């Protein structure tokens, strides 16, 4: 069996996926037409051509503008359904999906519009495909603490459908410490905690996510190797890292996939997973991220299987379900 077939066939979990970052240029175009929104692009091809980023901020500007076509419950359903159908196609059997409420509430689109759309698509995917999913509500770190608190309050009617809270958007200048009190409240409410840290920001932001926010997982974290004590801590604690190779390349966190440190992280004993982050913006869903690692770094079958097993270990699934899928990996 070729390595591509193995990548396709093994069961995998995805743990770092922004649903707004799975909006395809075609769907963006169609929803813009539906709502009579004028996009700054003349065609679907022009949208695709605009996906050339200098850094995280240059991506975020386009990503938030793109999300403005999402207006009605049905739009959010379509967005979620398209991603979960892709999961089925790629044999992603479980996914932990981030959504950015403030991107929508700031435009007057409330929880009562996007949550039913998301939840209906998630229920349908479980019923039809057996793909399980859960939600991670992410706070935008470029906005004030008060806005994050207001978001937590607005989410109240939907708490039972949200497993974790996270932190994303512009990292530099917005350290985890800015949100200490919000995450303390979220933790008391029983949410799991994740945070983007060490993508563009320094290793110190990873320490802050651990020490101040009390994270269960770090999103990205690729700059951890700059700090030996942190690397040692991550190894001993087996605190998971959700690494996103194509994202790192597109946002110029690395200038060449051959220089990506994911294999070094694995060799140092860290609990590393592969994820797509914002797949329609970065040129590939989960399997394409695995393929990119095979092409650039020559990762072998055993490493692919370790990464797939890690995706279950690092997930928020019940232990017996983790075991079930990890056992299946060895059969492929
Ligand atoms: N929001 C969507 N993708 C992101 C990323 N890679 N980093 C920070 N915020 C994001
Ligand atoms: Zn991300």
CSV table of C-alpha atoms and ligand atoms in Angstrom, one decimal:
chain,number,residue,atom,x,y,z
A,1,UNK,CA,0.0,0.0,0.0
A,2,UNK,CA,1.4,3.4,-0.9
A,3,UNK,CA,2.0,6.0,1.8
A,4,UNK,CA,-0.7,8.2,0.3
A,5,UNK,CA,-3.2,5.3,0.6
A,6,UNK,CA,-2.2,4.8,4.2
A,7,UNK,CA,-2.6,8.5,5.0
A,8,UNK,CA,-6.0,8.4,3.4
A,9,UNK,CA,-7.1,5.1,5.0
A,10,UNK,CA,-6.0,5.5,8.6
A,11,UNK,CA,-8.5,7.0,11.0
A,12,UNK,CA,-7.4,10.4,12.2
A,13,UNK,CA,-8.7,13.2,14.5
A,14,UNK,CA,-8.3,16.9,13.7
A,15,UNK,CA,-7.8,19.2,16.7
A,16,UNK,CA,-6.9,22.5,15.2
A,17,UNK,CA,-9.4,23.7,12.6
A,18,UNK,CA,-11.1,27.1,12.4
A,19,UNK,CA,-14.5,26.6,10.8
A,20,UNK,CA,-14.3,30.1,9.3
A,21,UNK,CA,-11.0,29.1,7.8
A,22,UNK,CA,-12.7,26.3,5.9
A,23,UNK,CA,-14.8,28.7,3.8
A,24,UNK,CA,-14.1,27.8,0.2
A,25,UNK,CA,-13.8,30.6,-2.4
A,26,UNK,CA,-16.7,29.0,-4.2
A,27,UNK,CA,-19.0,29.2,-1.2
A,28,UNK,CA,-17.8,32.7,-0.4
A,29,UNK,CA,-18.7,33.8,-3.9
A,30,UNK,CA,-22.1,32.1,-3.8
A,31,UNK,CA,-23.0,33.6,-0.4
A,32,UNK,CA,-21.9,37.0,-1.5
A,33,UNK,CA,-24.2,36.8,-4.5
A,34,UNK,CA,-27.1,35.5,-2.2
A,35,UNK,CA,-26.8,38.4,0.1
A,36,UNK,CA,-25.9,41.1,-2.5
A,37,UNK,CA,-22.5,41.7,-1.0
A,38,UNK,CA,-19.8,43.2,-3.2
A,39,UNK,CA,-16.5,41.4,-2.6
A,40,UNK,CA,-13.2,43.1,-3.5
A,41,UNK,CA,-12.7,40.3,-6.1
A,42,UNK,CA,-14.1,40.0,-9.6
A,43,UNK,CA,-14.2,36.1,-9.6
A,44,UNK,CA,-13.6,32.9,-7.7
A,45,UNK,CA,-10.1,32.8,-9.3
A,46,UNK,CA,-9.3,36.3,-8.0
A,47,UNK,CA,-10.2,35.2,-4.5
A,48,UNK,CA,-7.8,32.3,-4.8
A,49,UNK,CA,-5.1,34.7,-6.1
A,50,UNK,CA,-5.5,36.9,-3.1
A,51,UNK,CA,-4.4,34.1,-0.8
A,52,UNK,CA,-0.8,35.1,-0.7
A,53,UNK,CA,0.2,36.1,2.8
A,54,UNK,CA,3.2,37.9,4.3
A,55,UNK,CA,2.4,36.9,7.9
A,56,UNK,CA,-0.4,36.1,10.3
A,57,UNK,CA,-2.0,39.6,10.2
A,58,UNK,CA,-2.1,39.8,6.4
A,59,UNK,CA,-4.0,36.5,6.5
A,60,UNK,CA,-6.4,37.5,9.3
A,61,UNK,CA,-7.4,40.7,7.5
A,62,UNK,CA,-8.6,38.6,4.5
A,63,UNK,CA,-10.0,35.8,6.7
A,64,UNK,CA,-12.3,38.2,8.7
A,65,UNK,CA,-13.4,40.0,5.5
A,66,UNK,CA,-14.3,36.6,4.0
A,67,UNK,CA,-16.4,35.6,7.0
A,68,UNK,CA,-18.6,38.6,6.4
A,69,UNK,CA,-20.6,36.6,3.8
A,70,UNK,CA,-21.9,34.3,6.5
A,71,UNK,CA,-25.3,35.8,7.5
A,72,UNK,CA,-28.0,33.2,8.1
A,73,UNK,CA,-28.3,29.9,9.9
A,74,UNK,CA,-28.3,28.1,6.6
A,75,UNK,CA,-24.9,29.7,5.6
A,76,UNK,CA,-23.3,28.4,8.8
A,77,UNK,CA,-24.9,25.0,8.2
A,78,UNK,CA,-23.5,24.9,4.7
A,79,UNK,CA,-20.0,25.9,5.9
A,80,UNK,CA,-20.0,23.2,8.6
A,81,UNK,CA,-21.5,20.6,6.4
A,82,UNK,CA,-18.8,21.2,3.7
A,83,UNK,CA,-16.0,20.7,6.2
A,84,UNK,CA,-17.6,17.6,7.8
A,85,UNK,CA,-18.2,16.1,4.4
A,86,UNK,CA,-14.5,16.6,3.7
A,87,UNK,CA,-13.7,14.9,7.0
A,88,UNK,CA,-15.6,11.9,5.8
A,89,UNK,CA,-13.8,11.9,2.5
A,90,UNK,CA,-10.4,12.1,4.3
A,91,UNK,CA,-11.2,9.6,7.0
A,92,UNK,CA,-11.1,12.2,9.8
A,93,UNK,CA,-13.4,10.3,12.2
A,94,UNK,CA,-13.3,12.9,14.9
A,95,UNK,CA,-12.8,16.7,14.9
A,96,UNK,CA,-12.6,19.4,17.5
A,97,UNK,CA,-13.7,22.6,15.7
A,98,UNK,CA,-12.9,26.2,16.7
A,99,UNK,CA,-15.3,29.0,15.9
A,100,UNK,CA,-14.8,32.7,16.5
A,101,UNK,CA,-18.1,34.2,17.9
A,102,UNK,CA,-16.8,37.7,17.9
A,103,UNK,CA,-16.3,37.7,14.2
A,104,UNK,CA,-20.0,37.3,13.9
A,105,UNK,CA,-21.4,39.0,16.9
A,106,UNK,CA,-19.5,42.2,16.0
A,107,UNK,CA,-21.6,42.2,12.8
A,108,UNK,CA,-24.8,41.7,14.6
A,109,UNK,CA,-25.0,38.0,13.9
A,110,UNK,CA,-25.7,36.3,17.2
A,111,UNK,CA,-25.3,32.8,18.8
A,112,UNK,CA,-28.9,32.0,17.9
A,113,UNK,CA,-28.0,32.2,14.2
A,114,UNK,CA,-24.6,30.4,14.0
A,115,UNK,CA,-25.0,27.8,16.7
A,116,UNK,CA,-28.1,26.1,15.3
A,117,UNK,CA,-26.5,26.0,11.9
A,118,UNK,CA,-23.3,24.4,13.2
A,119,UNK,CA,-25.1,21.9,15.5
A,120,UNK,CA,-27.5,20.7,12.8
A,121,UNK,CA,-24.6,19.9,10.4
A,122,UNK,CA,-22.6,18.2,13.2
A,123,UNK,CA,-25.6,16.0,14.1
A,124,UNK,CA,-26.1,15.1,10.5
A,125,UNK,CA,-22.4,14.2,10.0
A,126,UNK,CA,-22.5,11.9,13.0
A,127,UNK,CA,-25.7,10.3,11.9
A,128,UNK,CA,-24.8,9.9,8.2
A,129,UNK,CA,-21.0,9.3,8.4
A,130,UNK,CA,-20.2,8.5,12.0
A,131,UNK,CA,-18.0,11.5,12.2
A,132,UNK,CA,-18.0,12.9,15.7
A,133,UNK,CA,-17.2,16.5,16.5
A,134,UNK,CA,-17.2,19.0,19.3
A,135,UNK,CA,-16.9,22.8,19.5
A,136,UNK,CA,-14.1,25.1,20.9
A,137,UNK,CA,-15.2,28.7,21.3
A,138,UNK,CA,-12.3,30.9,20.6
A,139,UNK,CA,-11.8,34.4,21.9
A,140,UNK,CA,-10.2,37.0,19.6
A,141,UNK,CA,-7.1,38.2,21.4
A,142,UNK,CA,-6.8,41.5,19.6
A,143,UNK,CA,-10.1,42.5,21.2
A,144,UNK,CA,-10.4,43.7,24.9
A,145,UNK,CA,-10.9,41.4,27.8
A,146,UNK,CA,-14.4,42.8,28.3
A,147,UNK,CA,-15.4,41.6,24.8
A,148,UNK,CA,-14.3,38.1,25.7
A,149,UNK,CA,-16.3,38.2,28.9
A,150,UNK,CA,-19.4,39.5,27.0
A,151,UNK,CA,-18.9,36.5,24.6
A,152,UNK,CA,-18.7,34.0,27.4
A,153,UNK,CA,-22.0,35.5,28.8
A,154,UNK,CA,-23.7,35.5,25.4
A,155,UNK,CA,-22.7,31.8,25.0
A,156,UNK,CA,-24.6,30.8,28.1
A,157,UNK,CA,-27.7,29.2,26.4
A,158,UNK,CA,-25.2,27.0,24.4
A,159,UNK,CA,-22.8,26.0,27.2
A,160,UNK,CA,-23.8,22.3,26.9
A,161,UNK,CA,-22.7,22.3,23.2
A,162,UNK,CA,-19.3,23.8,23.8
A,163,UNK,CA,-16.5,21.6,25.2
A,164,UNK,CA,-13.5,24.0,25.3
A,165,UNK,CA,-12.6,27.7,25.0
A,166,UNK,CA,-9.6,28.9,23.1
A,167,UNK,CA,-7.6,32.0,22.2
A,168,UNK,CA,-6.7,33.0,18.6
A,169,UNK,CA,-6.1,36.0,16.2
A,170,UNK,CA,-3.2,38.4,16.3
A,171,UNK,CA,-0.6,36.9,18.7
A,172,UNK,CA,2.2,39.5,19.0
A,173,UNK,CA,1.3,42.2,21.5
A,174,UNK,CA,-1.6,40.2,22.9
A,175,UNK,CA,-0.1,37.7,25.4
A,176,UNK,CA,-2.2,35.0,27.2
A,177,UNK,CA,-1.9,37.0,30.4
A,178,UNK,CA,-4.3,39.6,28.9
A,179,UNK,CA,-7.1,37.0,29.3
A,180,UNK,CA,-6.2,35.4,32.7
A,181,UNK,CA,-9.5,36.3,34.3
A,182,UNK,CA,-11.7,35.2,31.4
A,183,UNK,CA,-10.0,31.8,31.3
A,184,UNK,CA,-10.3,31.5,35.1
A,185,UNK,CA,-14.0,32.0,34.7
A,186,UNK,CA,-14.2,29.5,31.8
A,187,UNK,CA,-12.3,26.9,33.8
A,188,UNK,CA,-14.7,27.3,36.8
A,189,UNK,CA,-17.6,26.7,34.3
A,190,UNK,CA,-16.0,23.4,33.4
A,191,UNK,CA,-14.6,24.1,30.0
A,192,UNK,CA,-11.4,22.6,28.7
A,193,UNK,CA,-8.8,25.2,27.8
A,194,UNK,CA,-6.7,25.6,24.6
A,195,UNK,CA,-4.7,28.6,23.3
A,196,UNK,CA,-2.7,29.6,20.3
A,197,UNK,CA,0.8,30.3,21.5
A,198,UNK,CA,4.3,30.2,20.0
A,199,UNK,CA,3.1,30.5,16.4
A,200,UNK,CA,4.5,34.0,15.8
A,201,UNK,CA,4.8,34.8,19.5
A,202,UNK,CA,7.8,33.8,21.7
A,203,UNK,CA,8.2,30.7,23.8
A,204,UNK,CA,7.3,32.9,26.8
A,205,UNK,CA,3.7,33.0,25.5
A,206,UNK,CA,3.6,29.2,25.6
A,207,UNK,CA,4.7,29.4,29.3
A,208,UNK,CA,2.0,31.9,30.0
A,209,UNK,CA,-0.6,29.7,28.3
A,210,UNK,CA,0.5,26.9,30.6
A,211,UNK,CA,1.1,28.8,33.9
A,212,UNK,CA,-1.6,31.5,33.6
A,213,UNK,CA,-4.4,30.0,31.5
A,214,UNK,CA,-3.9,26.4,32.5
A,215,UNK,CA,-4.2,25.0,29.0
A,216,UNK,CA,-5.0,21.4,28.2
A,217,UNK,CA,-3.4,21.8,24.8
A,218,UNK,CA,-1.2,24.3,22.9
A,219,UNK,CA,-2.3,25.4,19.4
A,220,UNK,CA,0.8,25.6,17.2
A,221,UNK,CA,3.6,25.9,19.8
A,222,UNK,CA,6.3,25.5,17.2
A,223,UNK,CA,8.6,28.0,18.8
A,224,UNK,CA,8.8,25.9,22.0
A,225,UNK,CA,12.2,24.5,20.9
A,226,UNK,CA,13.8,27.9,21.5
A,227,UNK,CA,13.5,27.2,25.3
A,228,UNK,CA,15.1,24.0,26.6
A,229,UNK,CA,13.3,24.1,29.9
A,230,UNK,CA,9.9,24.5,28.1
A,231,UNK,CA,10.8,21.6,25.7
A,232,UNK,CA,11.7,19.4,28.8
A,233,UNK,CA,8.4,20.4,30.5
A,234,UNK,CA,6.4,19.6,27.3
A,235,UNK,CA,8.1,16.2,27.1
A,236,UNK,CA,7.5,15.3,30.7
A,237,UNK,CA,3.9,16.6,30.9
A,238,UNK,CA,3.0,15.3,27.4
A,239,UNK,CA,0.9,18.4,27.0
A,240,UNK,CA,-0.2,18.2,23.4
A,241,UNK,CA,0.7,20.6,20.6
A,242,UNK,CA,-1.5,21.0,17.5
A,243,UNK,CA,0.9,21.8,14.7
A,244,UNK,CA,-0.2,23.0,11.3
A,245,UNK,CA,2.5,22.6,8.7
A,246,UNK,CA,0.9,24.2,5.6
A,247,UNK,CA,-0.3,27.1,7.8
A,248,UNK,CA,3.2,27.6,9.0
A,249,UNK,CA,4.5,27.7,5.5
A,250,UNK,CA,1.8,30.0,4.1
A,251,UNK,CA,2.1,32.5,7.0
A,252,UNK,CA,5.9,32.3,6.7
A,253,UNK,CA,6.5,31.0,10.2
A,254,UNK,CA,8.9,28.7,8.2
A,255,UNK,CA,10.2,29.8,4.8
A,256,UNK,CA,10.7,26.2,3.6
A,257,UNK,CA,8.7,23.1,4.6
A,258,UNK,CA,12.1,21.2,4.6
A,259,UNK,CA,13.0,23.4,7.6
A,260,UNK,CA,9.8,22.6,9.6
A,261,UNK,CA,10.7,21.4,13.1
A,262,UNK,CA,7.9,18.9,13.6
A,263,UNK,CA,10.1,15.9,13.2
A,264,UNK,CA,12.6,17.4,15.7
A,265,UNK,CA,9.7,17.9,18.1
A,266,UNK,CA,8.6,14.3,17.7
A,267,UNK,CA,12.2,13.1,18.2
A,268,UNK,CA,12.4,15.1,21.4
A,269,UNK,CA,9.4,13.1,22.7
A,270,UNK,CA,6.7,15.8,22.5
A,271,UNK,CA,3.1,14.9,21.9
A,272,UNK,CA,2.7,16.5,18.5
A,273,UNK,CA,-0.3,16.3,16.1
A,274,UNK,CA,-0.9,17.4,12.5
A,275,UNK,CA,-3.8,19.7,11.6
A,276,UNK,CA,-4.9,22.0,8.8
A,277,UNK,CA,-5.8,25.3,10.7
A,278,UNK,CA,-7.5,27.2,7.9
A,279,UNK,CA,-7.5,24.6,5.0
A,280,UNK,CA,-9.2,26.6,2.2
A,281,UNK,CA,-6.8,29.5,2.8
A,282,UNK,CA,-3.6,27.5,3.2
A,283,UNK,CA,-3.9,25.1,0.3
A,284,UNK,CA,-4.9,21.8,1.9
A,285,UNK,CA,-7.0,19.8,4.3
A,286,UNK,CA,-5.6,17.4,6.8
A,287,UNK,CA,-4.3,14.7,4.4
A,288,UNK,CA,-2.5,17.3,2.3
A,289,UNK,CA,-0.7,18.4,5.4
A,290,UNK,CA,0.5,14.8,6.0
A,291,UNK,CA,1.5,14.6,2.3
A,292,UNK,CA,3.5,17.9,2.6
A,293,UNK,CA,5.4,16.3,5.4
A,294,UNK,CA,6.1,13.2,3.4
A,295,UNK,CA,7.3,15.3,0.4
A,296,UNK,CA,9.5,17.8,2.3
A,297,UNK,CA,10.7,15.8,5.3
A,298,UNK,CA,10.4,12.2,4.1
A,299,UNK,CA,8.3,11.1,7.1
A,300,UNK,CA,7.7,7.3,6.9
A,301,UNK,CA,4.7,5.0,7.6
A,302,UNK,CA,5.6,4.6,11.3
A,303,UNK,CA,5.8,8.4,11.8
A,304,UNK,CA,2.5,8.9,9.9
A,305,UNK,CA,0.9,6.3,12.3
A,306,UNK,CA,2.4,7.9,15.4
A,307,UNK,CA,1.0,11.3,14.3
A,308,UNK,CA,-2.4,9.7,13.8
A,309,UNK,CA,-2.3,8.0,17.1
A,310,UNK,CA,-1.2,11.2,18.8
A,311,UNK,CA,-4.3,13.0,17.3
A,312,UNK,CA,-6.5,10.6,19.4
A,313,UNK,CA,-4.4,10.8,22.5
A,314,UNK,CA,-4.5,14.6,22.4
A,315,UNK,CA,-8.2,14.8,21.8
A,316,UNK,CA,-11.0,15.4,24.3
A,317,UNK,CA,-12.7,12.0,23.4
A,318,UNK,CA,-13.5,9.5,26.1
A,319,UNK,CA,-10.5,7.1,26.8
A,320,UNK,CA,-12.2,4.0,25.4
A,321,UNK,CA,-13.0,5.7,22.1
A,322,UNK,CA,-9.4,6.8,21.9
A,323,UNK,CA,-8.2,3.3,22.4
A,324,UNK,CA,-10.7,2.0,19.8
A,325,UNK,CA,-9.3,4.3,17.1
A,326,UNK,CA,-5.6,3.8,18.0
A,327,UNK,CA,-6.1,0.1,17.7
A,328,UNK,CA,-7.6,0.5,14.3
A,329,UNK,CA,-4.5,2.5,13.1
A,330,UNK,CA,-2.4,-0.6,13.5
A,331,UNK,CA,-4.7,-2.7,11.4
A,332,UNK,CA,-4.4,-0.5,8.3
B,1,LIG,N1,-7.4,32.4,13.4
B,1,LIG,C1,-7.5,31.6,12.3
B,1,LIG,N2,-6.3,31.0,12.1
B,1,LIG,C2,-5.4,31.5,13.0
B,1,LIG,C3,-4.0,31.2,13.2
B,1,LIG,N3,-3.3,30.4,12.5
B,1,LIG,N4,-3.5,31.9,14.2
B,1,LIG,C4,-4.2,32.7,15.0
B,1,LIG,N5,-5.5,33.0,14.8
B,1,LIG,C5,-6.1,32.3,13.8
B,2,LIG,ZN1,-5.3,28.4,14.4
